[in-house]
Amino acid sequence: MFDLARYALFADLSEEQRHQLLDRHRMVRFMAGRPLLREQEEGDCLFLFCRGIAKVRSIDADGRESVLSLLGPGDLCGEMAILQQSSRSADVICLTDSELVLLQGAPFRAMLHQEPRLALYIARLQAGRLQTLNRRFMSRELSAAARLLEVLEELATRTATGAPPTAPIPPLPQRELAALSGLARETASRTLVLLRRQGLVEQMAGGRLRVVAKEEREAVVSS
């Protein structure tokens, strides 16, 4: 059986409680570019990321995409619809090939009523996501280089639980890097070339990128 104890969200639960949450669970895989959840669709399940990175996005009436957050190993998605017993509030699109555990909504809701520690963890999770959304809003005032570096750093930390901002980043299409940064595709492409020339971003084998230590790039970002 899948071991939920490996994930911080469920580590404090008893073995019996974790067993209850895994009632009728199953492993699912999604290829890069595939939607995991669709805004306004109905659903009574949630997902725990084991591998891969996804973006949470919303599309406005004019067709413009706003990226709200990134998800990676150890993250939940779809829990808000379960808690509110409502439709999905945003799209979740896989940026890389992903592997997840599908959990049923009913056992999760029941566990939240039984276990205050799980409810508190979910509250902290939502608070953290609100902080991330606020940072994304504030980053609109930054330079293109600062915005792109911020996104690359966040992608690095989402590659694995506890990954540092300098961890290798899986190869992503430049259109995705542009969307995540809130930049035009041409601007993102030019900025990435500049950052590589300045030695702030390293090009690695297989198309992966790596951001150098923050201390080394502060002077360029502020210039």
PDB file of C-alpha atoms in Angstrom:
ATOM      1  CA  MET A   1       0.000   0.000   0.000  1.00  0.00           C
ATOM      2  CA  PHE A   2       1.132   3.563  -0.670  1.00  0.00           C
ATOM      3  CA  ASP A   3       2.973   5.097   2.303  1.00  0.00           C
ATOM      4  CA  LEU A   4       1.366   8.442   3.227  1.00  0.00           C
ATOM      5  CA  ALA A   5       3.718   8.761   6.208  1.00  0.00           C
ATOM      6  CA  ARG A   6       6.469   9.929   3.831  1.00  0.00           C
ATOM      7  CA  TYR A   7       4.625  13.219   3.362  1.00  0.00           C
ATOM      8  CA  ALA A   8       4.598  15.949   6.018  1.00  0.00           C
ATOM      9  CA  LEU A   9       0.871  16.559   5.627  1.00  0.00           C
ATOM     10  CA  PHE A  10       0.059  13.055   6.858  1.00  0.00           C
ATOM     11  CA  ALA A  11       3.107  12.192   8.960  1.00  0.00           C
ATOM     12  CA  ASP A  12       1.423  12.901  12.318  1.00  0.00           C
ATOM     13  CA  LEU A  13      -1.605  10.730  11.611  1.00  0.00           C
ATOM     14  CA  SER A  14      -1.891   7.216  12.958  1.00  0.00           C
ATOM     15  CA  GLU A  15      -1.470   4.217  10.684  1.00  0.00           C
ATOM     16  CA  GLU A  16      -5.199   3.552  10.948  1.00  0.00           C
ATOM     17  CA  GLN A  17      -6.033   7.134   9.948  1.00  0.00           C
ATOM     18  CA  ARG A  18      -3.730   6.973   6.943  1.00  0.00           C
ATOM     19  CA  HIS A  19      -5.335   3.679   5.973  1.00  0.00           C
ATOM     20  CA  GLN A  20      -8.761   5.385   6.059  1.00  0.00           C
ATOM     21  CA  LEU A  21      -7.548   8.169   3.785  1.00  0.00           C
ATOM     22  CA  LEU A  22      -6.284   5.620   1.283  1.00  0.00           C
ATOM     23  CA  ASP A  23      -9.715   4.042   0.887  1.00  0.00           C
ATOM     24  CA  ARG A  24     -10.179   3.412  -2.859  1.00  0.00           C
ATOM     25  CA  HIS A  25      -7.062   5.428  -3.707  1.00  0.00           C
ATOM     26  CA  ARG A  26      -5.167   4.861  -6.937  1.00  0.00           C
ATOM     27  CA  MET A  27      -1.978   6.002  -8.615  1.00  0.00           C
ATOM     28  CA  VAL A  28      -2.424   8.163 -11.710  1.00  0.00           C
ATOM     29  CA  ARG A  29       0.026   9.582 -14.258  1.00  0.00           C
ATOM     30  CA  PHE A  30      -0.308  12.635 -16.474  1.00  0.00           C
ATOM     31  CA  MET A  31       1.936  13.707 -19.327  1.00  0.00           C
ATOM     32  CA  ALA A  32       3.359  17.221 -19.575  1.00  0.00           C
ATOM     33  CA  GLY A  33       0.796  19.642 -20.957  1.00  0.00           C
ATOM     34  CA  ARG A  34      -2.211  17.632 -19.807  1.00  0.00           C
ATOM     35  CA  PRO A  35      -4.860  19.201 -17.539  1.00  0.00           C
ATOM     36  CA  LEU A  36      -5.208  17.588 -14.141  1.00  0.00           C
ATOM     37  CA  LEU A  37      -8.203  19.694 -13.073  1.00  0.00           C
ATOM     38  CA  ARG A  38     -10.440  22.092 -14.987  1.00  0.00           C
ATOM     39  CA  GLU A  39     -11.973  25.262 -13.581  1.00  0.00           C
ATOM     40  CA  GLN A  40     -15.709  24.924 -12.851  1.00  0.00           C
ATOM     41  CA  GLU A  41     -15.736  21.150 -13.277  1.00  0.00           C
ATOM     42  CA  GLU A  42     -17.287  18.998 -10.574  1.00  0.00           C
ATOM     43  CA  GLY A  43     -15.203  16.523  -8.626  1.00  0.00           C
ATOM     44  CA  ASP A  44     -15.083  14.713  -5.322  1.00  0.00           C
ATOM     45  CA  CYS A  45     -11.421  13.726  -5.229  1.00  0.00           C
ATOM     46  CA  LEU A  46      -8.081  15.360  -4.549  1.00  0.00           C
ATOM     47  CA  PHE A  47      -4.517  14.623  -5.583  1.00  0.00           C
ATOM     48  CA  LEU A  48      -1.192  14.305  -3.787  1.00  0.00           C
ATOM     49  CA  PHE A  49       1.840  14.989  -5.969  1.00  0.00           C
ATOM     50  CA  CYS A  50       4.546  12.316  -5.858  1.00  0.00           C
ATOM     51  CA  ARG A  51       6.534  13.424  -8.896  1.00  0.00           C
ATOM     52  CA  GLY A  52       6.345  16.311 -11.350  1.00  0.00           C
ATOM     53  CA  ILE A  53       5.470  20.001 -11.414  1.00  0.00           C
ATOM     54  CA  ALA A  54       2.146  21.651 -12.281  1.00  0.00           C
ATOM     55  CA  LYS A  55       0.789  25.183 -12.518  1.00  0.00           C
ATOM     56  CA  VAL A  56      -2.460  26.468 -11.059  1.00  0.00           C
ATOM     57  CA  ARG A  57      -3.949  28.996 -13.445  1.00  0.00           C
ATOM     58  CA  SER A  58      -7.039  31.006 -14.241  1.00  0.00           C
ATOM     59  CA  ILE A  59      -8.134  32.343 -17.644  1.00  0.00           C
ATOM     60  CA  ASP A  60      -9.910  35.709 -17.768  1.00  0.00           C
ATOM     61  CA  ALA A  61     -12.711  36.731 -20.110  1.00  0.00           C
ATOM     62  CA  ASP A  62     -10.180  37.960 -22.691  1.00  0.00           C
ATOM     63  CA  GLY A  63      -8.334  34.642 -22.716  1.00  0.00           C
ATOM     64  CA  ARG A  64      -5.339  35.880 -20.701  1.00  0.00           C
ATOM     65  CA  GLU A  65      -3.697  33.364 -18.417  1.00  0.00           C
ATOM     66  CA  SER A  66      -2.812  34.186 -14.811  1.00  0.00           C
ATOM     67  CA  VAL A  67      -0.594  31.677 -13.003  1.00  0.00           C
ATOM     68  CA  LEU A  68      -1.593  31.535  -9.347  1.00  0.00           C
ATOM     69  CA  SER A  69       0.924  29.034  -7.974  1.00  0.00           C
ATOM     70  CA  LEU A  70       3.153  26.053  -8.708  1.00  0.00           C
ATOM     71  CA  LEU A  71       2.768  22.548  -7.288  1.00  0.00           C
ATOM     72  CA  GLY A  72       5.314  19.790  -6.799  1.00  0.00           C
ATOM     73  CA  PRO A  73       6.048  16.647  -4.767  1.00  0.00           C
ATOM     74  CA  GLY A  74       4.240  16.670  -1.419  1.00  0.00           C
ATOM     75  CA  ASP A  75       1.637  19.225  -2.533  1.00  0.00           C
ATOM     76  CA  LEU A  76      -2.113  18.691  -2.590  1.00  0.00           C
ATOM     77  CA  CYS A  77      -4.443  19.943  -5.260  1.00  0.00           C
ATOM     78  CA  GLY A  78      -8.206  19.839  -5.524  1.00  0.00           C
ATOM     79  CA  GLU A  79      -8.753  20.069  -1.775  1.00  0.00           C
ATOM     80  CA  MET A  80     -10.620  23.398  -1.897  1.00  0.00           C
ATOM     81  CA  ALA A  81     -13.506  21.922  -3.889  1.00  0.00           C
ATOM     82  CA  ILE A  82     -13.646  19.095  -1.335  1.00  0.00           C
ATOM     83  CA  LEU A  83     -13.689  21.470   1.630  1.00  0.00           C
ATOM     84  CA  GLN A  84     -16.270  23.811   0.111  1.00  0.00           C
ATOM     85  CA  GLN A  85     -18.180  21.045  -1.690  1.00  0.00           C
ATOM     86  CA  SER A  86     -18.125  23.203  -4.800  1.00  0.00           C
ATOM     87  CA  SER A  87     -16.730  23.128  -8.329  1.00  0.00           C
ATOM     88  CA  ARG A  88     -13.023  23.564  -9.072  1.00  0.00           C
ATOM     89  CA  SER A  89     -11.810  27.142  -8.688  1.00  0.00           C
ATOM     90  CA  ALA A  90      -8.898  26.980 -11.182  1.00  0.00           C
ATOM     91  CA  ASP A  91      -7.180  24.855 -13.818  1.00  0.00           C
ATOM     92  CA  VAL A  92      -4.235  22.672 -12.832  1.00  0.00           C
ATOM     93  CA  ILE A  93      -1.963  21.884 -15.783  1.00  0.00           C
ATOM     94  CA  CYS A  94       1.031  19.534 -15.611  1.00  0.00           C
ATOM     95  CA  LEU A  95       4.254  21.226 -16.707  1.00  0.00           C
ATOM     96  CA  THR A  96       6.205  17.956 -16.604  1.00  0.00           C
ATOM     97  CA  ASP A  97       5.268  14.294 -16.648  1.00  0.00           C
ATOM     98  CA  SER A  98       3.665  13.754 -13.241  1.00  0.00           C
ATOM     99  CA  GLU A  99       2.702  10.926 -10.896  1.00  0.00           C
ATOM    100  CA  LEU A 100       0.042  11.450  -8.252  1.00  0.00           C
ATOM    101  CA  VAL A 101      -2.112   9.650  -5.722  1.00  0.00           C
ATOM    102  CA  LEU A 102      -5.837  10.148  -6.201  1.00  0.00           C
ATOM    103  CA  LEU A 103      -7.630  10.318  -2.830  1.00  0.00           C
ATOM    104  CA  GLN A 104     -11.384  10.171  -2.327  1.00  0.00           C
ATOM    105  CA  GLY A 105     -13.019  13.304  -0.944  1.00  0.00           C
ATOM    106  CA  ALA A 106     -15.326  11.727   1.642  1.00  0.00           C
ATOM    107  CA  PRO A 107     -12.589  10.132   3.819  1.00  0.00           C
ATOM    108  CA  PHE A 108     -10.582  13.357   3.629  1.00  0.00           C
ATOM    109  CA  ARG A 109     -13.512  15.495   4.807  1.00  0.00           C
ATOM    110  CA  ALA A 110     -14.243  13.046   7.611  1.00  0.00           C
ATOM    111  CA  MET A 111     -10.617  13.084   8.740  1.00  0.00           C
ATOM    112  CA  LEU A 112     -10.581  16.875   8.913  1.00  0.00           C
ATOM    113  CA  HIS A 113     -13.428  16.709  11.448  1.00  0.00           C
ATOM    114  CA  GLN A 114     -11.677  14.002  13.455  1.00  0.00           C
ATOM    115  CA  GLU A 115      -8.103  15.266  13.441  1.00  0.00           C
ATOM    116  CA  PRO A 116      -7.414  18.950  14.335  1.00  0.00           C
ATOM    117  CA  ARG A 117      -3.751  18.610  13.332  1.00  0.00           C
ATOM    118  CA  LEU A 118      -4.732  17.836   9.750  1.00  0.00           C
ATOM    119  CA  ALA A 119      -7.144  20.778   9.676  1.00  0.00           C
ATOM    120  CA  LEU A 120      -4.415  23.066  11.041  1.00  0.00           C
ATOM    121  CA  TYR A 121      -1.950  21.842   8.423  1.00  0.00           C
ATOM    122  CA  ILE A 122      -4.463  22.561   5.660  1.00  0.00           C
ATOM    123  CA  ALA A 123      -5.032  26.052   7.084  1.00  0.00           C
ATOM    124  CA  ARG A 124      -1.276  26.679   7.031  1.00  0.00           C
ATOM    125  CA  LEU A 125      -1.110  25.340   3.493  1.00  0.00           C
ATOM    126  CA  GLN A 126      -3.746  27.822   2.350  1.00  0.00           C
ATOM    127  CA  ALA A 127      -2.004  30.671   4.168  1.00  0.00           C
ATOM    128  CA  GLY A 128       1.242  29.799   2.393  1.00  0.00           C
ATOM    129  CA  ARG A 129      -0.501  29.814  -0.976  1.00  0.00           C
ATOM    130  CA  LEU A 130      -1.982  33.230  -0.245  1.00  0.00           C
ATOM    131  CA  GLN A 131       1.495  34.534   0.553  1.00  0.00           C
ATOM    132  CA  THR A 132       2.778  33.089  -2.722  1.00  0.00           C
ATOM    133  CA  LEU A 133      -0.057  34.765  -4.632  1.00  0.00           C
ATOM    134  CA  ASN A 134       0.764  38.086  -2.950  1.00  0.00           C
ATOM    135  CA  ARG A 135       4.423  37.732  -3.952  1.00  0.00           C
ATOM    136  CA  ARG A 136       3.398  37.028  -7.531  1.00  0.00           C
ATOM    137  CA  PHE A 137       1.270  40.162  -7.540  1.00  0.00           C
ATOM    138  CA  MET A 138       4.104  42.283  -6.131  1.00  0.00           C
ATOM    139  CA  SER A 139       6.631  40.842  -8.591  1.00  0.00           C
ATOM    140  CA  ARG A 140       4.845  42.625 -11.445  1.00  0.00           C
ATOM    141  CA  GLU A 141       6.785  45.728 -10.425  1.00  0.00           C
ATOM    142  CA  LEU A 142      10.147  43.972 -10.804  1.00  0.00           C
ATOM    143  CA  SER A 143      12.416  43.928 -13.841  1.00  0.00           C
ATOM    144  CA  ALA A 144      12.078  41.156 -16.398  1.00  0.00           C
ATOM    145  CA  ALA A 145      15.322  39.592 -15.116  1.00  0.00           C
ATOM    146  CA  ALA A 146      14.116  39.600 -11.513  1.00  0.00           C
ATOM    147  CA  ARG A 147      10.744  38.117 -12.461  1.00  0.00           C
ATOM    148  CA  LEU A 148      12.272  35.324 -14.519  1.00  0.00           C
ATOM    149  CA  LEU A 149      14.849  34.504 -11.853  1.00  0.00           C
ATOM    150  CA  GLU A 150      12.126  34.383  -9.216  1.00  0.00           C
ATOM    151  CA  VAL A 151      10.137  31.896 -11.295  1.00  0.00           C
ATOM    152  CA  LEU A 152      13.191  29.726 -12.004  1.00  0.00           C
ATOM    153  CA  GLU A 153      13.993  29.670  -8.311  1.00  0.00           C
ATOM    154  CA  GLU A 154      10.441  28.632  -7.454  1.00  0.00           C
ATOM    155  CA  LEU A 155      10.497  25.907 -10.107  1.00  0.00           C
ATOM    156  CA  ALA A 156      13.721  24.570  -8.596  1.00  0.00           C
ATOM    157  CA  THR A 157      12.173  24.305  -5.130  1.00  0.00           C
ATOM    158  CA  ARG A 158       9.209  22.406  -6.592  1.00  0.00           C
ATOM    159  CA  THR A 159      11.303  19.656  -8.164  1.00  0.00           C
ATOM    160  CA  ALA A 160      11.423  17.690  -4.895  1.00  0.00           C
ATOM    161  CA  THR A 161      10.479  18.086  -1.256  1.00  0.00           C
ATOM    162  CA  GLY A 162      13.083  20.320   0.358  1.00  0.00           C
ATOM    163  CA  ALA A 163      14.878  21.075  -2.931  1.00  0.00           C
ATOM    164  CA  PRO A 164      17.000  24.280  -2.837  1.00  0.00           C
ATOM    165  CA  PRO A 165      16.525  27.241  -5.226  1.00  0.00           C
ATOM    166  CA  THR A 166      19.687  26.137  -7.030  1.00  0.00           C
ATOM    167  CA  ALA A 167      18.377  22.651  -7.875  1.00  0.00           C
ATOM    168  CA  PRO A 168      18.327  21.684 -11.582  1.00  0.00           C
ATOM    169  CA  ILE A 169      15.076  22.655 -13.302  1.00  0.00           C
ATOM    170  CA  PRO A 170      13.424  20.280 -15.798  1.00  0.00           C
ATOM    171  CA  PRO A 171      13.351  21.594 -19.383  1.00  0.00           C
ATOM    172  CA  LEU A 172      10.223  23.632 -20.069  1.00  0.00           C
ATOM    173  CA  PRO A 173       9.053  25.364 -23.270  1.00  0.00           C
ATOM    174  CA  GLN A 174       9.932  29.050 -23.302  1.00  0.00           C
ATOM    175  CA  ARG A 175       6.250  29.881 -23.697  1.00  0.00           C
ATOM    176  CA  GLU A 176       5.701  28.338 -20.262  1.00  0.00           C
ATOM    177  CA  LEU A 177       8.557  30.265 -18.682  1.00  0.00           C
ATOM    178  CA  ALA A 178       7.070  33.431 -20.193  1.00  0.00           C
ATOM    179  CA  ALA A 179       3.580  32.648 -18.873  1.00  0.00           C
ATOM    180  CA  LEU A 180       4.891  31.818 -15.411  1.00  0.00           C
ATOM    181  CA  SER A 181       6.857  35.094 -15.337  1.00  0.00           C
ATOM    182  CA  GLY A 182       4.055  37.223 -16.749  1.00  0.00           C
ATOM    183  CA  LEU A 183       6.291  38.256 -19.658  1.00  0.00           C
ATOM    184  CA  ALA A 184       5.915  38.287 -23.425  1.00  0.00           C
ATOM    185  CA  ARG A 185       7.525  35.224 -24.984  1.00  0.00           C
ATOM    186  CA  GLU A 186      10.125  37.311 -26.832  1.00  0.00           C
ATOM    187  CA  THR A 187      11.008  39.212 -23.650  1.00  0.00           C
ATOM    188  CA  ALA A 188      11.409  35.996 -21.672  1.00  0.00           C
ATOM    189  CA  SER A 189      13.621  34.518 -24.406  1.00  0.00           C
ATOM    190  CA  ARG A 190      15.891  37.587 -24.563  1.00  0.00           C
ATOM    191  CA  THR A 191      16.080  37.798 -20.777  1.00  0.00           C
ATOM    192  CA  LEU A 192      17.045  34.148 -20.435  1.00  0.00           C
ATOM    193  CA  VAL A 193      19.849  34.593 -22.979  1.00  0.00           C
ATOM    194  CA  LEU A 194      21.089  37.618 -21.028  1.00  0.00           C
ATOM    195  CA  LEU A 195      21.001  35.763 -17.712  1.00  0.00           C
ATOM    196  CA  ARG A 196      22.993  32.895 -19.202  1.00  0.00           C
ATOM    197  CA  ARG A 197      25.596  35.288 -20.608  1.00  0.00           C
ATOM    198  CA  GLN A 198      25.929  36.958 -17.221  1.00  0.00           C
ATOM    199  CA  GLY A 199      26.479  33.598 -15.546  1.00  0.00           C
ATOM    200  CA  LEU A 200      23.391  33.882 -13.362  1.00  0.00           C
ATOM    201  CA  VAL A 201      21.667  30.918 -15.002  1.00  0.00           C
ATOM    202  CA  GLU A 202      23.517  27.808 -16.142  1.00  0.00           C
ATOM    203  CA  GLN A 203      22.453  25.687 -19.106  1.00  0.00           C
ATOM    204  CA  MET A 204      22.789  22.013 -18.200  1.00  0.00           C
ATOM    205  CA  ALA A 205      22.589  18.752 -20.110  1.00  0.00           C
ATOM    206  CA  GLY A 206      19.197  17.794 -21.502  1.00  0.00           C
ATOM    207  CA  GLY A 207      17.948  21.371 -21.626  1.00  0.00           C
ATOM    208  CA  ARG A 208      17.807  21.766 -17.863  1.00  0.00           C
ATOM    209  CA  LEU A 209      18.549  25.105 -16.209  1.00  0.00           C
ATOM    210  CA  ARG A 210      20.111  25.958 -12.863  1.00  0.00           C
ATOM    211  CA  VAL A 211      20.078  29.298 -11.060  1.00  0.00           C
ATOM    212  CA  VAL A 212      23.311  30.243  -9.303  1.00  0.00           C
ATOM    213  CA  ALA A 213      23.327  31.205  -5.623  1.00  0.00           C
ATOM    214  CA  LYS A 214      21.199  34.231  -4.799  1.00  0.00           C
ATOM    215  CA  GLU A 215      24.091  36.213  -3.361  1.00  0.00           C
ATOM    216  CA  GLU A 216      25.905  36.083  -6.694  1.00  0.00           C
ATOM    217  CA  ARG A 217      23.006  37.480  -8.693  1.00  0.00           C
ATOM    218  CA  GLU A 218      21.719  40.296  -6.487  1.00  0.00           C
ATOM    219  CA  ALA A 219      23.980  42.902  -8.061  1.00  0.00           C
ATOM    220  CA  VAL A 220      22.770  42.149 -11.591  1.00  0.00           C
ATOM    221  CA  VAL A 221      19.085  41.955 -10.637  1.00  0.00           C
ATOM    222  CA  SER A 222      19.175  45.374  -8.942  1.00  0.00           C
ATOM    223  CA  SER A 223      21.074  47.043 -11.795  1.00  0.00           C
TER     224      SER A 223
END
